[in-house]
Amino acid sequence: MLKYAYHINDVFLSFEDIDISKYNEEFLINSAKRRCAATNCKSIIDYVELIEDSELERMTFYDSLQISHSSFFRNPLTFATIKEIILPKLTLNNKNSKIHIWSAACAEGQEAYSIAMILDNHIACKDNHCKCSIYATDKEDDLIRKAMIGQYAHNNLSNVPFHMVEKWFTKYGQTYHIKQELKDKINFSSFDLFDNNINNSPVSKVGQFQIIICANLLFYYKNKYRKMILDIMDGALSDDGFLITGEAEREILLKNNYKEIYPYSAIFKHS
């Protein structure tokens, strides 16, 4: 099946000024299979012929590669570990300094808002005066705009504890709006992790972070591009920092000289 991934790449090289060569071959094929079903193509070969002939389908396929799904408290074990272990450790070790957190590839902001909610709760409960800043980035300007607006349907809040919904959301009809006080805790901006100009990133403003969240992104790319992202994370993490990924990306981190600090938490430190 990998040969079809190369054929798909060739189609885009021939017709569009768009490079999809960085995507993992398995991801490309799975995306093509979904479009096969949607377009009633009988095989991947037929679908390759379709995208050769149809500019509309080529762009539809390309749009299908732009994965931007996120959710509040997506991995309960990860966020429980952050709440009960990581934040207490960091606030204890940084009483006289500021904790910096970066949510990379933040999509519509749920991840960053989740961190902001538990961080505020932790500091309030512990009467801790440690200063914290949260930066959230995505390469898509439209997603950043949606994140800054902070409006979500009721079904997006299924993982949010009731007391947090009560404290941080205002309901208008069937839509829940993030309160301005929580929005003010996060610095949203556009940044592409494949941008060579690091001056455009939060790294240029902050230097190093105690927590970086880059979840459910790495497995979409080939090893070369995973390494490029991890190099950025490496350079941006403080010595006592933690890199948090998606649960399905654990093996990728373990193969790149990271160690998981708590089993199945998807929270890592560099070896």
Coordinates of C-alpha atoms in Angstrom, one line a residue:
M1 CA 0.0 0.0 0.0
L2 CA 2.9 2.4 0.5
K3 CA 3.4 2.7 -3.2
Y4 CA 0.0 4.4 -3.4
A5 CA 1.2 7.0 -0.9
Y6 CA 4.0 7.8 -3.2
H7 CA 1.5 8.1 -6.1
I8 CA -0.6 10.5 -4.1
N9 CA 2.5 12.6 -3.3
D10 CA 3.4 12.7 -7.0
V11 CA -0.1 14.0 -7.9
F12 CA 0.3 17.0 -5.6
L13 CA 3.8 17.7 -6.8
S14 CA 2.4 17.7 -10.4
F15 CA -0.6 19.9 -9.8
E16 CA -0.3 22.0 -6.7
D17 CA 2.3 24.1 -5.0
I18 CA 1.5 22.1 -1.8
D19 CA 4.0 19.7 -0.1
I20 CA 2.3 16.7 1.5
S21 CA 5.5 14.6 1.6
K22 CA 6.0 15.2 5.3
Y23 CA 2.9 13.1 6.2
N24 CA 3.3 9.5 7.4
E25 CA 2.4 7.1 4.5
E26 CA -0.1 5.1 6.6
F27 CA -1.9 8.3 7.5
L28 CA -2.1 9.3 3.8
I29 CA -3.5 5.9 2.8
N30 CA -6.1 5.9 5.6
S31 CA -7.2 9.4 4.6
A32 CA -7.4 8.2 1.0
K33 CA -9.5 5.2 2.0
R34 CA -12.0 7.5 3.8
R35 CA -12.2 9.6 0.6
C36 CA -12.6 6.5 -1.5
A37 CA -15.7 5.6 0.5
A38 CA -17.0 9.2 0.3
T39 CA -16.5 9.4 -3.5
N40 CA -17.6 5.8 -4.3
C41 CA -14.3 4.9 -5.7
K42 CA -13.7 1.1 -5.9
S43 CA -10.0 1.2 -5.0
I44 CA -7.1 3.4 -4.1
I45 CA -6.0 3.2 -7.7
D46 CA -9.3 4.7 -8.8
Y47 CA -9.0 7.4 -6.2
V48 CA -5.5 8.4 -7.3
E49 CA -6.9 8.8 -10.8
L50 CA -9.8 10.9 -9.4
I51 CA -7.5 13.4 -7.7
E52 CA -5.3 13.6 -10.8
D53 CA -8.4 14.7 -12.8
S54 CA -10.3 16.7 -10.2
E55 CA -8.9 19.9 -8.6
L56 CA -11.9 20.0 -6.2
E57 CA -11.2 16.5 -4.9
R58 CA -7.5 17.3 -4.6
M59 CA -8.2 20.2 -2.3
T60 CA -10.9 18.2 -0.4
F61 CA -8.3 15.5 0.2
Y62 CA -5.7 18.1 1.3
D63 CA -8.2 19.6 3.7
S64 CA -8.8 16.2 5.2
L65 CA -5.2 16.0 6.2
Q66 CA -5.4 19.1 8.3
I67 CA -6.3 17.4 11.5
S68 CA -7.4 19.9 14.2
H69 CA -9.6 17.9 16.6
S70 CA -9.2 18.6 20.3
S71 CA -11.3 18.2 23.4
F72 CA -11.3 19.3 27.1
F73 CA -9.3 17.0 29.4
R74 CA -8.8 14.6 26.5
N75 CA -6.7 12.0 28.3
P76 CA -8.1 11.7 31.9
L77 CA -4.9 9.9 33.2
T78 CA -2.6 12.6 31.7
F79 CA -4.6 15.4 33.3
A80 CA -4.9 13.7 36.6
T81 CA -1.2 13.3 36.7
I82 CA -0.7 16.9 35.8
K83 CA -3.1 18.0 38.5
E84 CA -1.9 15.7 41.3
I85 CA 1.8 15.3 40.6
I86 CA 3.3 17.6 38.0
L87 CA 1.8 21.0 39.1
P88 CA 2.6 20.4 42.8
K89 CA 6.1 19.5 41.9
L90 CA 6.6 22.5 39.7
T91 CA 5.0 25.1 42.0
L92 CA 7.1 23.8 44.9
N93 CA 10.3 24.1 42.9
N94 CA 9.5 27.5 41.4
K95 CA 8.1 29.5 44.3
N96 CA 10.2 32.5 43.4
S97 CA 10.0 32.3 39.6
K98 CA 7.4 32.0 36.9
I99 CA 6.1 28.8 35.4
H100 CA 5.7 28.9 31.6
I101 CA 3.4 26.5 29.8
W102 CA 3.1 26.0 26.0
S103 CA 0.2 24.3 24.3
A104 CA 1.6 23.6 20.7
A105 CA -0.9 22.8 18.0
C106 CA -3.7 23.9 20.3
A107 CA -6.5 23.6 17.7
E108 CA -9.7 25.4 19.1
G109 CA -8.1 25.9 22.5
Q110 CA -9.7 23.2 24.6
E111 CA -6.3 21.9 25.7
A112 CA -5.0 25.3 26.8
Y113 CA -8.2 26.1 28.7
S114 CA -8.1 22.7 30.4
I115 CA -4.6 23.5 31.7
A116 CA -5.7 27.0 32.8
M117 CA -8.6 25.6 34.8
I118 CA -6.6 23.1 36.7
L119 CA -3.7 25.5 37.2
D120 CA -6.0 28.1 38.7
N121 CA -7.7 25.5 40.9
H122 CA -4.3 24.2 42.1
I123 CA -2.9 27.7 43.0
A124 CA -6.2 28.7 44.8
C125 CA -6.4 25.5 46.8
K126 CA -2.8 25.5 47.9
D127 CA -2.7 29.3 48.5
N128 CA 0.3 29.3 46.3
H129 CA 1.5 32.6 44.9
C130 CA 3.6 31.2 42.1
K131 CA 3.2 33.1 38.8
C132 CA 2.2 31.2 35.7
S133 CA 1.9 32.0 32.0
I134 CA 0.2 29.9 29.3
Y135 CA 1.0 30.2 25.6
A136 CA -1.1 28.4 23.0
T137 CA -0.3 28.2 19.3
D138 CA -1.5 26.7 16.1
K139 CA -0.5 27.1 12.5
E140 CA -4.1 27.9 11.4
D141 CA -5.2 31.5 12.0
D142 CA -8.9 30.4 11.8
L143 CA -8.4 28.0 14.7
I144 CA -6.6 30.6 16.8
R145 CA -9.6 33.0 16.2
K146 CA -12.0 30.3 17.4
A147 CA -9.9 29.5 20.4
M148 CA -9.8 33.2 21.4
I149 CA -13.6 33.4 21.0
G150 CA -14.0 30.3 23.2
Q151 CA -17.4 29.1 22.3
Y152 CA -18.3 25.4 22.5
A153 CA -21.3 23.2 22.1
H154 CA -22.7 21.3 25.1
N155 CA -21.3 17.9 23.9
N156 CA -17.8 19.4 23.9
L157 CA -17.9 19.7 27.7
S158 CA -18.5 16.1 28.6
N159 CA -15.1 15.7 30.3
V160 CA -15.2 19.0 32.2
P161 CA -16.1 18.6 35.9
F162 CA -19.4 20.3 36.8
H163 CA -17.8 22.8 39.2
M164 CA -15.5 24.0 36.4
V165 CA -18.4 24.4 34.0
E166 CA -20.1 26.5 36.7
K167 CA -17.1 28.6 37.3
W168 CA -15.6 29.1 33.9
F169 CA -18.5 29.0 31.4
T170 CA -21.5 31.1 30.6
K171 CA -24.4 29.4 28.8
Y172 CA -26.2 31.1 25.9
G173 CA -28.8 28.8 24.4
Q174 CA -27.0 25.6 23.5
T175 CA -23.5 27.2 23.5
Y176 CA -21.1 27.6 26.3
H177 CA -18.8 30.6 26.4
I178 CA -15.5 30.7 28.2
K179 CA -15.5 33.6 30.7
Q180 CA -13.1 36.5 30.0
E181 CA -11.2 35.9 33.2
L182 CA -10.0 32.5 31.9
K183 CA -9.3 33.8 28.4
D184 CA -7.0 36.4 30.0
K185 CA -4.8 33.7 31.4
I186 CA -3.8 32.5 27.9
N187 CA -1.7 34.1 25.2
F188 CA -2.9 32.8 21.8
S189 CA -0.9 33.3 18.6
S190 CA -0.3 31.7 15.2
F191 CA 2.9 29.5 14.8
D192 CA 3.7 26.7 12.4
L193 CA 6.0 24.1 14.0
F194 CA 7.7 23.7 10.6
D195 CA 8.5 27.4 10.4
N196 CA 12.3 27.8 10.5
N197 CA 11.9 31.3 12.0
I198 CA 11.8 30.4 15.7
N199 CA 11.5 34.2 16.4
N200 CA 7.8 33.8 15.5
S201 CA 7.2 31.4 18.4
P202 CA 6.6 31.8 22.1
V203 CA 10.1 30.4 22.6
S204 CA 11.5 33.8 21.5
K205 CA 9.4 35.5 24.2
V206 CA 9.8 33.1 27.1
G207 CA 13.0 31.1 26.4
Q208 CA 12.1 27.8 28.2
F209 CA 9.0 26.1 29.4
Q210 CA 8.3 23.9 32.4
I211 CA 5.4 22.2 30.5
I212 CA 5.0 21.7 26.8
I213 CA 1.9 19.9 25.4
C214 CA 2.2 18.6 21.9
A215 CA -0.5 16.0 21.8
N216 CA -1.8 13.9 18.9
L217 CA 0.3 15.5 16.2
L218 CA 3.6 13.6 15.9
F219 CA 2.0 10.4 14.5
Y220 CA 0.7 12.2 11.4
Y221 CA 4.3 12.8 10.2
K222 CA 7.3 10.9 8.9
N223 CA 10.2 10.3 11.3
K224 CA 12.2 13.2 9.8
Y225 CA 9.5 15.7 10.6
R226 CA 8.7 14.2 14.0
K227 CA 12.4 14.8 14.8
M228 CA 12.1 18.4 13.6
I229 CA 9.2 19.0 16.0
L230 CA 11.0 17.2 18.9
D231 CA 14.1 19.3 18.3
I232 CA 12.0 22.4 18.9
M233 CA 10.5 20.9 22.0
D234 CA 13.9 19.9 23.3
G235 CA 15.3 23.4 22.9
A236 CA 12.2 25.0 24.6
L237 CA 12.0 22.7 27.6
S238 CA 13.7 23.8 30.9
D239 CA 15.9 21.3 32.8
D240 CA 12.9 20.4 35.0
G241 CA 10.4 20.5 32.2
F242 CA 7.9 18.0 31.0
L243 CA 6.8 17.1 27.5
I244 CA 3.2 15.9 27.2
T245 CA 2.0 14.0 24.1
G246 CA -1.0 11.9 23.1
E247 CA -1.4 8.4 24.5
A248 CA -0.9 6.9 21.0
E249 CA 2.4 8.6 20.6
R250 CA 4.2 7.0 23.5
E251 CA 6.3 4.7 21.4
I252 CA 7.5 7.6 19.2
L253 CA 8.8 9.4 22.3
L254 CA 10.4 6.3 23.7
K255 CA 12.3 5.7 20.4
N256 CA 13.6 9.3 20.6
N257 CA 15.4 9.1 23.9
Y258 CA 12.6 10.2 26.1
K259 CA 11.5 8.4 29.2
E260 CA 7.9 8.3 30.5
I261 CA 7.9 9.5 34.0
Y262 CA 4.7 7.7 35.1
P263 CA 3.4 4.6 33.3
Y264 CA 0.9 5.3 30.5
S265 CA 0.7 9.0 31.4
A266 CA 2.1 10.2 28.1
I267 CA 4.3 12.6 30.2
F268 CA 8.0 12.6 29.4
K269 CA 11.3 13.9 30.2
H270 CA 14.4 13.7 28.0
S271 CA 16.7 10.8 28.9

